[in-house]
């Protein structure tokens, strides 16, 4: 399995398309990325990207379900899950997304989670039209997700919110727990300038305090 290497100048759609092409020999024909809804409750998540795009309705049905949601993350369930959709329980309300994916010809999924603060997570799903012979196939797909995730997360974050380099730097230091004075020393500027950048970042992230801005930045993938 060979992953594409030149991601710096392409967007999310191109990354996903290249990822699917790289995984084609492993039987993967669709990928989905979900993340927490930064404006919603703890259990709410949303579709961040899906390829091919015609699978959006099926992706949204999975995002709206409770499967792999907060109860899964609060348990001792693994960060990587391998599931035969056709054999999974069909109890409502989670069955709709399975029916939709099966209707599109997909039988198996591999899910990889990337944990976030406050019990949230990003989730990458890879779908295949065939059953996997053993867990080694699922493990190989999981490694592909781990390899591509830093670049994919950055592209998704930049697509959702654009911060200036100084706004990003100020938030990064706030995430590390530095005060405005300590941040000013690191950035070689005044506290007033740091607070100015933080205020701009808070406005873009639609929050009214630094802690909420840092948390929302994590949920979006900026940090």
Coordinates of C-alpha atoms in Angstrom, one line a residue:
X1 CA 0.0 0.0 0.0
X2 CA 1.6 3.3 -1.1
X3 CA 0.1 6.5 0.2
X4 CA 0.4 9.8 -1.8
X5 CA 3.0 12.1 -0.5
X6 CA 2.4 15.6 -1.8
X7 CA -0.4 17.0 0.2
X8 CA 0.8 20.5 1.0
X9 CA -0.8 22.2 -2.0
X10 CA -4.1 20.3 -2.3
X11 CA -7.4 20.4 -0.6
X12 CA -9.5 17.9 1.4
X13 CA -11.3 16.5 -1.6
X14 CA -8.0 15.8 -3.4
X15 CA -6.5 14.2 -0.4
X16 CA -9.4 11.9 0.1
X17 CA -9.5 11.0 -3.6
X18 CA -5.8 10.1 -3.5
X19 CA -6.3 8.1 -0.3
X20 CA -9.0 6.0 -1.9
X21 CA -6.9 5.4 -4.9
X22 CA -4.0 4.3 -2.6
X23 CA -6.3 1.9 -0.8
X24 CA -8.0 0.5 -3.8
X25 CA -5.7 -2.6 -3.9
X26 CA -6.8 -3.2 -0.3
X27 CA -10.4 -3.3 -1.2
X28 CA -11.4 0.2 0.0
X29 CA -13.8 2.2 -2.2
X30 CA -15.0 4.9 0.2
X31 CA -13.7 7.0 3.1
X32 CA -15.5 9.2 5.6
X33 CA -14.2 11.7 8.2
X34 CA -16.4 12.8 11.0
X35 CA -15.8 15.1 13.9
X36 CA -17.5 16.8 16.8
X37 CA -20.0 19.6 16.1
X38 CA -18.2 22.5 17.8
X39 CA -21.5 24.3 18.3
X40 CA -23.4 21.3 19.4
X41 CA -23.7 19.0 22.4
X42 CA -21.3 16.3 23.5
X43 CA -23.0 13.6 21.4
X44 CA -23.3 15.6 18.3
X45 CA -20.9 15.0 15.4
X46 CA -20.9 16.0 11.8
X47 CA -19.5 14.9 8.4
X48 CA -16.3 16.7 7.6
X49 CA -15.5 15.0 4.4
X50 CA -16.6 12.0 2.4
X51 CA -15.4 10.4 -0.9
X52 CA -17.0 9.7 -3.2
X53 CA -19.4 12.6 -2.6
X54 CA -22.4 10.6 -3.7
X55 CA -22.2 8.8 -0.3
X56 CA -23.0 12.0 1.6
X57 CA -26.5 10.8 2.7
X58 CA -25.2 7.5 4.0
X59 CA -22.4 9.4 5.8
X60 CA -24.8 11.8 7.4
X61 CA -27.0 8.9 8.6
X62 CA -23.9 7.4 10.3
X63 CA -23.1 10.8 11.9
X64 CA -26.7 11.1 13.2
X65 CA -26.7 7.6 14.7
X66 CA -25.4 6.7 18.2
X67 CA -23.1 4.0 16.9
X68 CA -19.4 4.7 17.8
X69 CA -20.6 7.8 19.7
X70 CA -20.1 9.0 23.3
X71 CA -21.1 5.7 24.9
X72 CA -18.6 3.8 22.8
X73 CA -15.8 6.3 23.7
X74 CA -16.7 6.2 27.4
X75 CA -16.3 2.4 27.4
X76 CA -13.2 0.4 27.0
X77 CA -13.9 0.0 23.3
X78 CA -10.8 0.1 21.1
X79 CA -9.8 3.1 19.1
X80 CA -9.7 0.9 16.0
X81 CA -12.9 -1.0 15.1
X82 CA -13.5 -3.6 12.3
X83 CA -17.1 -4.4 11.6
X84 CA -19.0 -6.5 9.0
X85 CA -21.9 -4.2 8.4
X86 CA -24.0 -7.0 7.0
X87 CA -23.7 -9.0 10.2
X88 CA -24.2 -6.1 12.7
X89 CA -27.4 -5.8 14.8
X90 CA -30.2 -4.0 13.0
X91 CA -31.8 -2.4 16.1
X92 CA -33.2 1.1 15.6
X93 CA -32.2 3.9 15.4
X94 CA -28.8 2.9 14.2
X95 CA -29.8 0.5 11.4
X96 CA -30.6 3.2 8.8
X97 CA -26.9 4.0 8.1
X98 CA -26.1 0.3 7.7
X99 CA -28.9 -0.1 5.2
X100 CA -27.7 2.8 3.2
X101 CA -24.1 1.7 3.1
X102 CA -25.1 -1.9 2.2
X103 CA -27.3 -0.4 -0.6
X104 CA -24.2 1.2 -2.0
X105 CA -22.5 -2.2 -2.0
X106 CA -20.3 -1.8 1.1
X107 CA -20.0 -4.7 3.5
X108 CA -17.1 -3.9 5.8
X109 CA -15.9 -0.9 7.6
X110 CA -12.7 0.0 9.6
X111 CA -13.0 2.9 12.0
X112 CA -10.0 4.7 13.5
X113 CA -10.6 7.3 16.2
X114 CA -8.4 10.3 17.2
X115 CA -9.3 11.3 20.7
X116 CA -10.0 15.0 21.7
X117 CA -10.6 16.8 25.0
X118 CA -13.9 16.5 26.8
X119 CA -14.7 13.1 25.4
X120 CA -14.9 14.1 21.7
X121 CA -13.1 12.5 18.8
X122 CA -12.3 12.6 15.1
X123 CA -13.3 9.5 13.3
X124 CA -12.0 8.1 10.0
X125 CA -14.0 5.3 8.4
X126 CA -12.9 3.2 5.4
X127 CA -15.5 1.1 3.6
X128 CA -15.0 -2.0 1.5
X129 CA -17.5 -4.0 -0.6
X130 CA -16.0 -7.3 0.5
X131 CA -15.5 -9.2 3.8
X132 CA -12.0 -9.2 5.2
X133 CA -10.2 -12.5 5.7
X134 CA -8.6 -11.6 9.0
X135 CA -7.6 -8.6 11.2
X136 CA -4.3 -8.0 9.4
X137 CA -6.2 -6.4 6.6
X138 CA -8.0 -4.1 9.0
X139 CA -4.7 -3.3 10.8
X140 CA -3.1 -2.2 7.5
X141 CA -5.9 0.2 6.8
X142 CA -5.7 1.6 10.4
X143 CA -2.0 2.3 9.8
X144 CA -2.8 4.2 6.6
X145 CA -5.3 6.4 8.6
X146 CA -2.7 7.1 11.2
X147 CA -0.1 8.0 8.5
X148 CA -2.4 10.4 6.6
X149 CA -4.3 11.9 9.5
X150 CA -1.9 14.8 10.4
X151 CA -2.1 16.2 6.9
X152 CA -5.8 15.5 6.5
X153 CA -6.6 17.1 9.8
X154 CA -4.7 20.3 8.9
X155 CA -6.5 20.5 5.5
X156 CA -9.9 20.1 7.2
X157 CA -9.1 22.6 9.8
X158 CA -7.9 25.2 7.3
X159 CA -11.1 24.6 5.3
X160 CA -13.3 25.4 8.3
X161 CA -11.5 28.3 10.0
X162 CA -8.6 30.5 8.9
X163 CA -6.4 31.9 11.6
X164 CA -3.5 34.2 11.0
X165 CA -0.1 32.8 12.0
X166 CA 0.0 35.0 15.1
X167 CA -3.5 34.1 16.1
X168 CA -2.6 30.4 15.8
X169 CA 0.6 30.9 17.8
X170 CA -1.3 32.7 20.6
X171 CA -3.8 29.8 20.8
X172 CA -1.1 27.2 20.8
X173 CA 0.6 28.8 23.8
X174 CA -2.8 29.2 25.5
X175 CA -3.3 25.4 25.0
X176 CA 0.1 24.8 26.7
X177 CA -1.2 26.8 29.7
X178 CA 0.8 29.9 29.3
X179 CA -0.5 33.3 30.5
X180 CA -0.7 36.3 28.2
X181 CA 2.5 37.6 29.9
X182 CA 4.4 34.4 29.3
X183 CA 3.0 34.2 25.7
X184 CA 4.2 37.8 25.1
X185 CA 7.7 36.8 26.1
X186 CA 7.7 33.8 23.8
X187 CA 6.3 35.9 20.9
X188 CA 8.5 38.9 21.6
X189 CA 5.6 41.3 21.8
X190 CA 3.4 43.1 24.4
X191 CA 0.6 41.4 26.4
X192 CA -1.8 43.8 24.6
X193 CA -0.8 42.3 21.3
X194 CA -1.3 38.8 22.6
X195 CA -4.7 39.6 23.8
X196 CA -5.5 41.3 20.5
X197 CA -4.6 38.1 18.6
X198 CA -6.5 35.9 21.1
X199 CA -9.6 38.2 20.8
X200 CA -9.5 37.8 17.0
X201 CA -9.2 34.0 17.3
X202 CA -12.1 33.9 19.8
X203 CA -14.2 35.9 17.3
X204 CA -13.4 33.5 14.4
X205 CA -14.1 30.5 16.6
X206 CA -17.3 32.1 17.9
X207 CA -16.4 31.9 21.6
X208 CA -16.3 34.5 24.4
X209 CA -13.4 33.3 26.4
X210 CA -9.9 31.8 25.9
X211 CA -10.6 28.4 27.4
X212 CA -13.6 27.8 25.1
X213 CA -11.5 29.1 22.1
X214 CA -8.8 26.6 22.9
X215 CA -11.3 23.7 23.3
X216 CA -13.1 24.6 20.1
X217 CA -9.8 24.9 18.2
X218 CA -9.0 21.3 19.3
X219 CA -12.4 20.1 18.2
X220 CA -11.9 21.7 14.8
X221 CA -8.4 20.4 14.4
X222 CA -6.5 23.6 14.6
X223 CA -4.5 22.4 17.7

